mmCIF file of C-alpha atoms (C1' of nucleotides) in Angstrom:
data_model
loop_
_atom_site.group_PDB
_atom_site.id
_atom_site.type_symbol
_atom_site.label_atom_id
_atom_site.label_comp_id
_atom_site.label_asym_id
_atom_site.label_seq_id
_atom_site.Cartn_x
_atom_site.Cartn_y
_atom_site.Cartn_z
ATOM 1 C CA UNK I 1 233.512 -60.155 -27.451
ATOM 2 C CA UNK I 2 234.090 -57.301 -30.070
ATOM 3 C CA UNK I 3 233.412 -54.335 -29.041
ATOM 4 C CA UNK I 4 230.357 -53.976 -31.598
ATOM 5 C CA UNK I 5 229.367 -57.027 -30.311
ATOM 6 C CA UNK I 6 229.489 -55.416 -26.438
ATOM 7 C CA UNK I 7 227.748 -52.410 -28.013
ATOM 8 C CA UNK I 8 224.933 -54.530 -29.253
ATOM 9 C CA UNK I 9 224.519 -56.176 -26.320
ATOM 10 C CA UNK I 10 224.011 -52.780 -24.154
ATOM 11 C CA UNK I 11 222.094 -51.454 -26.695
ATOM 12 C CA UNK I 12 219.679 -54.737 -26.606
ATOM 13 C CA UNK I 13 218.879 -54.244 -22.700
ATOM 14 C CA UNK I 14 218.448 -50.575 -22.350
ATOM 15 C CA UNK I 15 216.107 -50.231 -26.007
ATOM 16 C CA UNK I 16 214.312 -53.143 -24.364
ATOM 17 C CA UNK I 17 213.822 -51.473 -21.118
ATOM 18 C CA UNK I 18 212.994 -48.145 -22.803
ATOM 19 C CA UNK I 19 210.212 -50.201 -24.900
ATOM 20 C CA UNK I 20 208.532 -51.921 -22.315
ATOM 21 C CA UNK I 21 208.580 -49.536 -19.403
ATOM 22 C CA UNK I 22 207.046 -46.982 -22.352
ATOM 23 C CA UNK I 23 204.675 -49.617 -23.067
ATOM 24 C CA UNK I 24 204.151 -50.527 -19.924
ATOM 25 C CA UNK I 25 203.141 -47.116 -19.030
ATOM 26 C CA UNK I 26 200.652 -46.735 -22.089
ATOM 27 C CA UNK I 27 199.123 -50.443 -20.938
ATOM 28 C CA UNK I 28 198.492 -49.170 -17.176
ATOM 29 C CA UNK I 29 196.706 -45.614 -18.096
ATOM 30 C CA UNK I 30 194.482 -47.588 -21.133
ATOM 31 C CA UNK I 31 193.583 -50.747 -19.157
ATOM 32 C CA UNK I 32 195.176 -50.237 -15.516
ATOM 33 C CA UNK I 33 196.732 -53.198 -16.468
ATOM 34 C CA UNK I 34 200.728 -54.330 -16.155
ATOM 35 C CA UNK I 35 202.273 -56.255 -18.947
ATOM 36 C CA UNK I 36 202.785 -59.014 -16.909
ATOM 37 C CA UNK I 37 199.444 -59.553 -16.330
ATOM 38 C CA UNK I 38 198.770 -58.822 -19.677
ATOM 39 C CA UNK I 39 200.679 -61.552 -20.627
ATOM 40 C CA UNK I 40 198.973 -63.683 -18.830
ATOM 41 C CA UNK I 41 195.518 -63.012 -19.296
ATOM 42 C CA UNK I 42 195.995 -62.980 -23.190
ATOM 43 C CA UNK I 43 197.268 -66.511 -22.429
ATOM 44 C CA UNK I 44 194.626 -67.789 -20.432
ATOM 45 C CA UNK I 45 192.182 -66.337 -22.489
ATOM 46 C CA UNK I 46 192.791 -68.807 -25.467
ATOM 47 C CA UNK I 47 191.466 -71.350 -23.806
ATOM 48 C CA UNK I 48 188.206 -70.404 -22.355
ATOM 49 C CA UNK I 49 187.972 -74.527 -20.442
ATOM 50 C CA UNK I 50 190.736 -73.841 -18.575
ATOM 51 C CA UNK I 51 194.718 -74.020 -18.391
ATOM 52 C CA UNK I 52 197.097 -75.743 -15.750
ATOM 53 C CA UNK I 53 199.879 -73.639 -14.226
ATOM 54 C CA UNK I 54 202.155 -75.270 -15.143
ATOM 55 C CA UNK I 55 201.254 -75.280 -18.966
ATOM 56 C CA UNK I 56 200.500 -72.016 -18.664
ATOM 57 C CA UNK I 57 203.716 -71.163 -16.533
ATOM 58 C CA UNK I 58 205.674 -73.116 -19.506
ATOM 59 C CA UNK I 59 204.036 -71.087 -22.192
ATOM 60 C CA UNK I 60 204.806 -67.981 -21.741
ATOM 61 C CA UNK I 61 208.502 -69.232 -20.333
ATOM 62 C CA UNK I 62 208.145 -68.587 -16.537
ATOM 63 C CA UNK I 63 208.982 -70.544 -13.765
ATOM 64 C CA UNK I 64 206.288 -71.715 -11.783
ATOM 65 C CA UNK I 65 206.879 -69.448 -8.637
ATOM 66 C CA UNK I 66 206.420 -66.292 -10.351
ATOM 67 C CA UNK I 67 203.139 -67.308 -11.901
ATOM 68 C CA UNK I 68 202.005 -68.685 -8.723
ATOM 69 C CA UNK I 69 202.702 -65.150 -7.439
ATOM 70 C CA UNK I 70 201.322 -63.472 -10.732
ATOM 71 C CA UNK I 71 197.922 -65.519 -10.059
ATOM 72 C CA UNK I 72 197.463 -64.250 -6.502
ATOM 73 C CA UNK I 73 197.567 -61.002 -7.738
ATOM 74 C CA UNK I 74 195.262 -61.816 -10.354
ATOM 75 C CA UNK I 75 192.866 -63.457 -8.304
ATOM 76 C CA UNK I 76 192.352 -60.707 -6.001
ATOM 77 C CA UNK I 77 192.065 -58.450 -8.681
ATOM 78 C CA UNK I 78 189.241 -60.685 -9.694
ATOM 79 C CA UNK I 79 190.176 -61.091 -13.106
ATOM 80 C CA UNK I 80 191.490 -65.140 -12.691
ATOM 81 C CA UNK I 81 189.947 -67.987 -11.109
ATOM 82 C CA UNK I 82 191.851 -71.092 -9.915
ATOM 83 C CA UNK I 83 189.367 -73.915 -9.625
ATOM 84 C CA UNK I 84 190.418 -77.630 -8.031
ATOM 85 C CA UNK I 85 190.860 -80.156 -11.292
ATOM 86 C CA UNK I 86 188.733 -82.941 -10.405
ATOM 87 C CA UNK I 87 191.392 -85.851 -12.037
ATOM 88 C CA UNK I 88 194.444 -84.477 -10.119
ATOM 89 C CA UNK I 89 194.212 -83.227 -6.187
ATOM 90 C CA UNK I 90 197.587 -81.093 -6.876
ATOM 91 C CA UNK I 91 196.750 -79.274 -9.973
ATOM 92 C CA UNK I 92 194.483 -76.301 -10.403
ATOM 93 C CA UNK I 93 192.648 -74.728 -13.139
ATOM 94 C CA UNK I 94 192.536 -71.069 -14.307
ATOM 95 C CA UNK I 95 190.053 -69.103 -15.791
ATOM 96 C CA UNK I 96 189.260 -65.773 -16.895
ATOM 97 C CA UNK I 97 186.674 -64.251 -15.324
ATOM 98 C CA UNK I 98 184.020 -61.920 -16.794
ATOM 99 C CA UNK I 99 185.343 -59.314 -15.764
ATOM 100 C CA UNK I 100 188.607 -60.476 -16.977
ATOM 101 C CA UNK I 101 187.245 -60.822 -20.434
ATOM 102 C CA UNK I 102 186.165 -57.485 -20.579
ATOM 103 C CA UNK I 103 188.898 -56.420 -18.851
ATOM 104 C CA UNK I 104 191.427 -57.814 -21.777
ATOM 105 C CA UNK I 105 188.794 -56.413 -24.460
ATOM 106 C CA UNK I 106 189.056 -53.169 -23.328
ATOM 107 C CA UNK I 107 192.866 -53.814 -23.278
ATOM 108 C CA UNK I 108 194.090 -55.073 -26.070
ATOM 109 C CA UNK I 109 193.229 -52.490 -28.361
ATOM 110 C CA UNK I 110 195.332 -49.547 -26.943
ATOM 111 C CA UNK I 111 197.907 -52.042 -26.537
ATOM 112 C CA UNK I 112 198.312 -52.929 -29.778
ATOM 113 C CA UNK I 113 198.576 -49.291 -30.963
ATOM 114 C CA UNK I 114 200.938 -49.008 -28.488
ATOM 115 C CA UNK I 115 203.278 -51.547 -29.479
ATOM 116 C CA UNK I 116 202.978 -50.457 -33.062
ATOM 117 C CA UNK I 117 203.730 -46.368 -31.736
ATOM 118 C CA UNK I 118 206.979 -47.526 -30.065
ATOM 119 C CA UNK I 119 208.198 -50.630 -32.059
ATOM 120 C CA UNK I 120 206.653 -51.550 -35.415
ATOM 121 C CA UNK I 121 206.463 -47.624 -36.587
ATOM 122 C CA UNK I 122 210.153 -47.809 -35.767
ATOM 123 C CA UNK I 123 211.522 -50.240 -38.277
ATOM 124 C CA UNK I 124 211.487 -50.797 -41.753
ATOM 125 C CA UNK I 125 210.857 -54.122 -43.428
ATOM 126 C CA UNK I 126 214.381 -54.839 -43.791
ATOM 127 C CA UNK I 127 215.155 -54.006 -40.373
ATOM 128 C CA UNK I 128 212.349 -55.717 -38.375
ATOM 129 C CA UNK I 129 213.715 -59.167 -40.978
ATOM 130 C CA UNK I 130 217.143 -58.433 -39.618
ATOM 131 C CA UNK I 131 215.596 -57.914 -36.120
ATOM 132 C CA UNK I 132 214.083 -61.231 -36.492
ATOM 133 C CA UNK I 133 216.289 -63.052 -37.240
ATOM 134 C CA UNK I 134 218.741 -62.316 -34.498
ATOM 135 C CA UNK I 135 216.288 -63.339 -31.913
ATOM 136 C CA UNK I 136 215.166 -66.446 -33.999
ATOM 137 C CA UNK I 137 219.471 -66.992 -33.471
ATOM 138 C CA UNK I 138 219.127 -66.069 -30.261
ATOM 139 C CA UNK I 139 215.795 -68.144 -29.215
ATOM 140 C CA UNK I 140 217.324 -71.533 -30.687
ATOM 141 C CA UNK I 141 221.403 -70.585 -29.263
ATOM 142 C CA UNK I 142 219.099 -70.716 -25.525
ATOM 143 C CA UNK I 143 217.131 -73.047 -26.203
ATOM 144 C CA UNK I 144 220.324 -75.678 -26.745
ATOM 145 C CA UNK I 145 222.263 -73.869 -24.359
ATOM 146 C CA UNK I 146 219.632 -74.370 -21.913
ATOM 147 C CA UNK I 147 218.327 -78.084 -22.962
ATOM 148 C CA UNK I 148 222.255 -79.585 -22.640
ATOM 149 C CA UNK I 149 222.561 -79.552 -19.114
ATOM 150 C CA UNK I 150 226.341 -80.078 -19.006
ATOM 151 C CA UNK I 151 228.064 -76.884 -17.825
ATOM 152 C CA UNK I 152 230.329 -75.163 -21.311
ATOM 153 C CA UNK I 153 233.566 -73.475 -21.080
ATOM 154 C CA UNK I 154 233.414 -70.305 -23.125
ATOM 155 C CA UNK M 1 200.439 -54.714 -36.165
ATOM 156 C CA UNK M 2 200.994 -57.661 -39.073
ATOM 157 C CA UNK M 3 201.496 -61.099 -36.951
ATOM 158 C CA UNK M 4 204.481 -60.897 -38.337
ATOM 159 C CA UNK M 5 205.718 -57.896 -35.918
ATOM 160 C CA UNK M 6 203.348 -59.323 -33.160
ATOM 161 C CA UNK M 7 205.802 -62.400 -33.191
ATOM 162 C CA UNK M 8 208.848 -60.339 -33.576
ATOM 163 C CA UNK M 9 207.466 -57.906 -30.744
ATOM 164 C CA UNK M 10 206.819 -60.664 -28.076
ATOM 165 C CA UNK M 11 210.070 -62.723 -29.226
ATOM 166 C CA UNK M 12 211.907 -59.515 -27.963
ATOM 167 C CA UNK M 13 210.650 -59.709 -24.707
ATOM 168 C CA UNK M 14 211.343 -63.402 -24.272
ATOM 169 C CA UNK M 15 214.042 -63.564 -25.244
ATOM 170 C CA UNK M 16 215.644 -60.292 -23.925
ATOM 171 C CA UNK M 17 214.442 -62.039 -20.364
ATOM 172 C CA UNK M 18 215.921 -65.399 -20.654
ATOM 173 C CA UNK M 19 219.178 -63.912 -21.595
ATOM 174 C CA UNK M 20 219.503 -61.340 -18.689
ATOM 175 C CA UNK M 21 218.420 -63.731 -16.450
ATOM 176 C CA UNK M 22 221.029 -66.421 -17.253
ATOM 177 C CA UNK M 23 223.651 -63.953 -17.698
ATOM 178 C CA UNK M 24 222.537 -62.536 -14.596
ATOM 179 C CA UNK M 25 222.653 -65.872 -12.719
ATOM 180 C CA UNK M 26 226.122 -66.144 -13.619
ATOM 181 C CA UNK M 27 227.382 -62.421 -12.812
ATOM 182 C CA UNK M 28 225.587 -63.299 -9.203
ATOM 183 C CA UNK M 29 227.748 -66.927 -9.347
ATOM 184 C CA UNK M 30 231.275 -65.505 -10.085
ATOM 185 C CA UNK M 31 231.247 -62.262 -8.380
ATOM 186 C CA UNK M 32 228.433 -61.838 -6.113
ATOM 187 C CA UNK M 33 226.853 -58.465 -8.311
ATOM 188 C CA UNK M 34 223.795 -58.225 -9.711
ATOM 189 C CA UNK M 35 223.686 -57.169 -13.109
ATOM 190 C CA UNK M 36 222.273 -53.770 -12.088
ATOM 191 C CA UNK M 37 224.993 -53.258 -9.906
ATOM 192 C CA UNK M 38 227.491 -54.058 -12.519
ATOM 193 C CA UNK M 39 226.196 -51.375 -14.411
ATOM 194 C CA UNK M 40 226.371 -48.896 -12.100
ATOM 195 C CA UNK M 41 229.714 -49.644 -11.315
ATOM 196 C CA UNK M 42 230.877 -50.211 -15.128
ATOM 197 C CA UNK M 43 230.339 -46.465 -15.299
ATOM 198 C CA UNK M 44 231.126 -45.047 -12.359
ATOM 199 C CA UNK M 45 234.587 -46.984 -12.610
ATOM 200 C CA UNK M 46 235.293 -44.397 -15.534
ATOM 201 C CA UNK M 47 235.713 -41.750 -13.300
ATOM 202 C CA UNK M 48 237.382 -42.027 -10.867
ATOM 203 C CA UNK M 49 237.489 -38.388 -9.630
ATOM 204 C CA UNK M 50 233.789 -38.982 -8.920
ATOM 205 C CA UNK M 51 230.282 -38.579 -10.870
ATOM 206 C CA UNK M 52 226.984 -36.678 -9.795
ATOM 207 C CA UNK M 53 224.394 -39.221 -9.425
ATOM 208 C CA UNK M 54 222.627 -37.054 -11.884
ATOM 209 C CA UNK M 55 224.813 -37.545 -14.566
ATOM 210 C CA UNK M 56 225.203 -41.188 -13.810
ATOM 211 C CA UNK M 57 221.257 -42.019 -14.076
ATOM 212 C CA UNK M 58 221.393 -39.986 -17.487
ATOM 213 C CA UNK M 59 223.968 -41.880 -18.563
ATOM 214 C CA UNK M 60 222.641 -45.404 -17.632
ATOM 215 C CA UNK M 61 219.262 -44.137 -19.205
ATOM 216 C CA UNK M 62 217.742 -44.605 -15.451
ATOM 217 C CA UNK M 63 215.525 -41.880 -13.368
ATOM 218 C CA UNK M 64 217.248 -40.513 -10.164
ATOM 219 C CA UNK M 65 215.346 -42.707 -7.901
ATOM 220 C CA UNK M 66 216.127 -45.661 -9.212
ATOM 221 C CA UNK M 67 219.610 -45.129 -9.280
ATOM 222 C CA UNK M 68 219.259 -43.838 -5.511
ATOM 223 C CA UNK M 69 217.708 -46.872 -4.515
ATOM 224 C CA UNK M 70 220.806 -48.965 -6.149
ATOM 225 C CA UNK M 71 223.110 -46.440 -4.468
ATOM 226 C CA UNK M 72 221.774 -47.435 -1.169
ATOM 227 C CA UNK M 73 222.723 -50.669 -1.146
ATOM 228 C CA UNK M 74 226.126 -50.086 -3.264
ATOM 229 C CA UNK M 75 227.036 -48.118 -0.078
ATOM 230 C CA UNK M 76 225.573 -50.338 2.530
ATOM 231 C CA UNK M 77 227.689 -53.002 0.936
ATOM 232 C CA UNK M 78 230.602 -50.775 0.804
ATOM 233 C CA UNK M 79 231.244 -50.857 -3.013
ATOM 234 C CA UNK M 80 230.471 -47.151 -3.567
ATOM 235 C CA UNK M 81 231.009 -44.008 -1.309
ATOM 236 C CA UNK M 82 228.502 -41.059 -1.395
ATOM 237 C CA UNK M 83 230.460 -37.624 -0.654
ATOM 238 C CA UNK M 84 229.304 -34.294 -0.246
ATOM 239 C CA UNK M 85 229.888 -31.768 -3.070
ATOM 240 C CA UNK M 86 231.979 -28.322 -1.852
ATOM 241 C CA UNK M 87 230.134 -26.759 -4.946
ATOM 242 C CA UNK M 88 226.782 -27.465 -4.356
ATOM 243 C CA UNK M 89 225.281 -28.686 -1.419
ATOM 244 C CA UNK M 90 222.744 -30.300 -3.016
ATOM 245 C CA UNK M 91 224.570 -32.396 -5.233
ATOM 246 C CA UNK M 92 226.695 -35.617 -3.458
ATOM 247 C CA UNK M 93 229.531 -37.295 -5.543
ATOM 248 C CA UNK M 94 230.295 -40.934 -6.074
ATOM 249 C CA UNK M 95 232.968 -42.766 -5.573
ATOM 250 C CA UNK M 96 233.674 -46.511 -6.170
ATOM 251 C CA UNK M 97 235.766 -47.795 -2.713
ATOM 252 C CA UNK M 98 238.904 -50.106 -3.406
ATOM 253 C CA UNK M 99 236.319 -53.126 -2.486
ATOM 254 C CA UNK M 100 234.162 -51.901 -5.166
ATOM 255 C CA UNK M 101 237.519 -51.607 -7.489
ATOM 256 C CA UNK M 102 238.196 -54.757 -6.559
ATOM 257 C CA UNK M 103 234.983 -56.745 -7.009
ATOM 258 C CA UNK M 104 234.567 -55.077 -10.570
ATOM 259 C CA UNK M 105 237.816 -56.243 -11.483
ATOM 260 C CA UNK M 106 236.833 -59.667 -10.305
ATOM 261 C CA UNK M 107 233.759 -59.534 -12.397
ATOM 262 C CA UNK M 108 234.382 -58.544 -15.681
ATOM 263 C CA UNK M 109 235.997 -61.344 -16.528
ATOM 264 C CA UNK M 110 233.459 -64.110 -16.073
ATOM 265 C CA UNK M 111 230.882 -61.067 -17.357
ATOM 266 C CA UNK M 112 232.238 -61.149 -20.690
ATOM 267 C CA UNK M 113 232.870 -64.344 -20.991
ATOM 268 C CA UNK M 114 228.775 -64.972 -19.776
ATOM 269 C CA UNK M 115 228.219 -62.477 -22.820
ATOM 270 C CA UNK M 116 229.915 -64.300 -25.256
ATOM 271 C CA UNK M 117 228.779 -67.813 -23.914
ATOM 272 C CA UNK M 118 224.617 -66.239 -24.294
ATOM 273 C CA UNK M 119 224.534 -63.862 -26.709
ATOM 274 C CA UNK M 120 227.932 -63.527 -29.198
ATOM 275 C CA UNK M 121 227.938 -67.001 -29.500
ATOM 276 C CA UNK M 122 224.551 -67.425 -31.300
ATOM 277 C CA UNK M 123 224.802 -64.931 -34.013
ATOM 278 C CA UNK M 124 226.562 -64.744 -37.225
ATOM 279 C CA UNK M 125 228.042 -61.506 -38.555
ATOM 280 C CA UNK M 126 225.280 -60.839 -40.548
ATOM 281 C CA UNK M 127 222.761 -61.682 -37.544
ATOM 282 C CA UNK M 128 224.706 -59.227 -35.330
ATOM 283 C CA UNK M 129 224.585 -56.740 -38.166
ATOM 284 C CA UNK M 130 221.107 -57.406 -38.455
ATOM 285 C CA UNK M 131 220.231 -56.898 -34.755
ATOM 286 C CA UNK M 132 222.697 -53.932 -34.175
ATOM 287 C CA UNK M 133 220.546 -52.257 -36.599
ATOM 288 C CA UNK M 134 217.349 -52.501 -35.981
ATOM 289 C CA UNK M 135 217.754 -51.663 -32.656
ATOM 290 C CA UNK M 136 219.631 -48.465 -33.605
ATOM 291 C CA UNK M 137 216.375 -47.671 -35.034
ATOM 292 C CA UNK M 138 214.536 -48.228 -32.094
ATOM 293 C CA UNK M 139 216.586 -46.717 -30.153
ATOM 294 C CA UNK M 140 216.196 -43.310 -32.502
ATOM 295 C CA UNK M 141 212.841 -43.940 -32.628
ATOM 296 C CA UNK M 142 212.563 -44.019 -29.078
ATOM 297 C CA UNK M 143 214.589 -40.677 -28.950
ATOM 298 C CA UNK M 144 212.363 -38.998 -31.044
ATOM 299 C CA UNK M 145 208.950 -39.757 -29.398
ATOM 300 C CA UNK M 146 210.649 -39.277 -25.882
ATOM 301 C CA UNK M 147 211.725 -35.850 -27.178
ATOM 302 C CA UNK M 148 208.719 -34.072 -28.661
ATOM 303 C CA UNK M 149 206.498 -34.256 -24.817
ATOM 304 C CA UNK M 150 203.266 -33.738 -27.206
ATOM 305 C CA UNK M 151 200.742 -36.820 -27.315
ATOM 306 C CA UNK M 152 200.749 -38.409 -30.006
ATOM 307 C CA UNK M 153 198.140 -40.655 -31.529
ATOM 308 C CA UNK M 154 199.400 -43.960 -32.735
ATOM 309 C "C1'" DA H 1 198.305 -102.238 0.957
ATOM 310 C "C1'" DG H 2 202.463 -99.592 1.953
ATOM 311 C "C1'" DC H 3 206.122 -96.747 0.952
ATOM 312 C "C1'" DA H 4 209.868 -93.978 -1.878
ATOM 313 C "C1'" DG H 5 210.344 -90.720 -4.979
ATOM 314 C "C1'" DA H 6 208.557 -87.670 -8.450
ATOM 315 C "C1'" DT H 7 205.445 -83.946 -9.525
ATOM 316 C "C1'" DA H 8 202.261 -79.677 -9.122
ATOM 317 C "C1'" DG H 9 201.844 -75.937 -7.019
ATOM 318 C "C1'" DC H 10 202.358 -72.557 -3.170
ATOM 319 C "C1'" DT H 11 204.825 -69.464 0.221
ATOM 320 C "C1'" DG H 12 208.222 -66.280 2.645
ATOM 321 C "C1'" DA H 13 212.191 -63.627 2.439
ATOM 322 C "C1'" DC H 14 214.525 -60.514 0.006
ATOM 323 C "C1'" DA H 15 216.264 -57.624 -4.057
ATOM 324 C "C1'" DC H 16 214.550 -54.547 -7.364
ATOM 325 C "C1'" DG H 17 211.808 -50.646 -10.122
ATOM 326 C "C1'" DT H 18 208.193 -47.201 -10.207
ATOM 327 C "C1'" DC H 19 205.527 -43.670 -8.519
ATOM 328 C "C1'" DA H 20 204.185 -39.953 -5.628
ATOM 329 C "C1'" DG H 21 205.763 -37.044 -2.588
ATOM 330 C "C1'" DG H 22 209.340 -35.204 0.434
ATOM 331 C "C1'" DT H 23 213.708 -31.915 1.864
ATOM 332 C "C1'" DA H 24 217.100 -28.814 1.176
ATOM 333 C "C1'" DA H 25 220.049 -25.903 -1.425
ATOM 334 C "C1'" DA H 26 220.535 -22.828 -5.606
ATOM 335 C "C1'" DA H 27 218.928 -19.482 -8.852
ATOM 336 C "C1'" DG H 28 215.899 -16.066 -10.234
ATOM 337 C "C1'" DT H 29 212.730 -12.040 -8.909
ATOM 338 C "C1'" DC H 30 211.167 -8.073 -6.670
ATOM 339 C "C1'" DG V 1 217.454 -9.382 1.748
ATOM 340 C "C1'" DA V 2 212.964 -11.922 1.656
ATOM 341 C "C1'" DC V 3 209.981 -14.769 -1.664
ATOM 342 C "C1'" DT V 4 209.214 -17.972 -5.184
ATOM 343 C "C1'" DT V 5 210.699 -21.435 -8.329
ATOM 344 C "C1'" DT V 6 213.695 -24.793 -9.867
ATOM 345 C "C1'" DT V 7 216.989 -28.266 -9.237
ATOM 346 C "C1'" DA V 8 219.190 -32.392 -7.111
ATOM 347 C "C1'" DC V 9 218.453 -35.907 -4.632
ATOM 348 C "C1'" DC V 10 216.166 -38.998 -1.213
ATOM 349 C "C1'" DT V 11 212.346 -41.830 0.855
ATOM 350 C "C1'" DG V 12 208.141 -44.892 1.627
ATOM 351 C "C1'" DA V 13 204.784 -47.645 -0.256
ATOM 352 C "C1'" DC V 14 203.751 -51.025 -3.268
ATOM 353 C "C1'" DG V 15 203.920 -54.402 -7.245
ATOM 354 C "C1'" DT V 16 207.064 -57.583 -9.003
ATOM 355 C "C1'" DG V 17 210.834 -61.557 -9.813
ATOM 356 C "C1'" DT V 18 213.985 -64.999 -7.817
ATOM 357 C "C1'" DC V 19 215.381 -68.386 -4.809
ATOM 358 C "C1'" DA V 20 214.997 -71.873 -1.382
ATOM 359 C "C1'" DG V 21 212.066 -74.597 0.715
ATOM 360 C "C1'" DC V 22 207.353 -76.292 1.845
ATOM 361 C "C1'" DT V 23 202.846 -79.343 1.342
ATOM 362 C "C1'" DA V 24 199.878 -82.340 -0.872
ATOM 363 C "C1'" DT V 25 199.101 -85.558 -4.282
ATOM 364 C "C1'" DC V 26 200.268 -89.041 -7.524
ATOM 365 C "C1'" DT V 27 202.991 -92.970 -9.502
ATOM 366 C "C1'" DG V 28 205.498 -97.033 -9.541
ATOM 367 C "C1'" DC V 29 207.578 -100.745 -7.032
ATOM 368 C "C1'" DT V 30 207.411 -104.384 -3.855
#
DNA sequence: AGCAGATAGCTGACACGTCAGGTAAAAGTC
DNA sequence: GACTTTTACCTGACGTGTCAGCTATCTGCT
């Protein structure tokens, strides 16, 4: 580790935390809404017949636990439904509710302008490309990091 | 917001997660620290004569109560000492104990190496460069809007 | 059919971050 | 010197994420 290298890597947690605790904070006032469950409704939503947990969970790169935990929250909010799945006894079903739906409507707008206030105003073509491309580096280096069991030396 | 930044946007988050939580997993597995507590030590390790918890939460970019909460249990697990200021009562001073010396030198190590294994690892030069700078300009960015307190619309 | 093991999902305990609201000392004001 | 305001820090409540471990169901083997 160089120390630009060390520098970058500071840098990438504590501009990330900025960002999403400021978006964060924008999401709650617009839509009294966190980003997690943002996250989750905008998944749901795409598929108004229903998703399993565990797709769902796998989607958006959770472990099952803290969707499980995400959905309670959810449910008593009244924005999610878990129904039984009629073909499998230990699976469930989500779905949006109405309220939900409307919920994420009135949502997603502010949250957009959000994002694009804090992150895409920020950077210039050239620098969201570079930005990119990092995490594309980044995304795959994880992805066979994480898929290759074995434990590396480093 | 082109889909293009959308993508870019969300990738951030994902991947920004995945990476502090395996890196974090490994901190916890070769020295028993979180990673928050690793950065709270990192910097208080600097001086030793003692920092204001003030100056400390400034410097880690974190608001006073978080950093009281993490000083809590840093002292009930005797890494860190809380002292009273002669100057100003208000004010305490913090100290990291020989334990906490100790355990930071134990984890550094491993920590770097975790860093390298995660995140040095999957970039080329030009990828670092890349990242470095566009979150420099986020991190301006950030600055800026955080600066001016006015409202703005996005 | 009966049973072992895999799979889907849930839960409880605990660490953590945020927010609103506290206490006490310091600095400014008259 | 008493009064207000500001500053520095702490606390309690609550939403959240992780981990270990649980239950119920399903699948494949015999």
């Amino acid at each position: 580790m160089s120390s630009f290298e060390l520098d970058t890597w500071e840098s990438l947690h504590t501009v990330v935390e900025k960002l999403k605790r400021e978006v964060g904070r924008d999401l709650w006032a617009n839509a009294e809404l966190s980003d997690t469950e943002f996250t989750v409704l905008a998944h749901l939503r795409l598929n108004p017949e229903g998703v399993r947990p565990g797709a769902c969970a796998q989607a958006i790169g959770w472990d099952s636990s803290r969707l499980s935990h995400q959905l309670r929250r959810l449910e008593k909010r009244g924005l999610v439904q878990r129904q039984a799945d009629a073909h499998d006894g230990r699976a469930a079903v989500l779905v949006v509710t109405d309220v939900g739906q409307e919920v994420y409507r009135k949502a997603i707008g502010p949250h957009l302008r959000s994002a694009r206030k804090w992150f895409a105003a920020a950077l210039s073509p050239a620098q969201l490309e570079g930005l990119a491309e990092g995490l594309n580096a980044l995304q795959a280096h994880i992805d066979t990091l994480s898929n290759t069991t074995s434990e590396e030396k480093s």
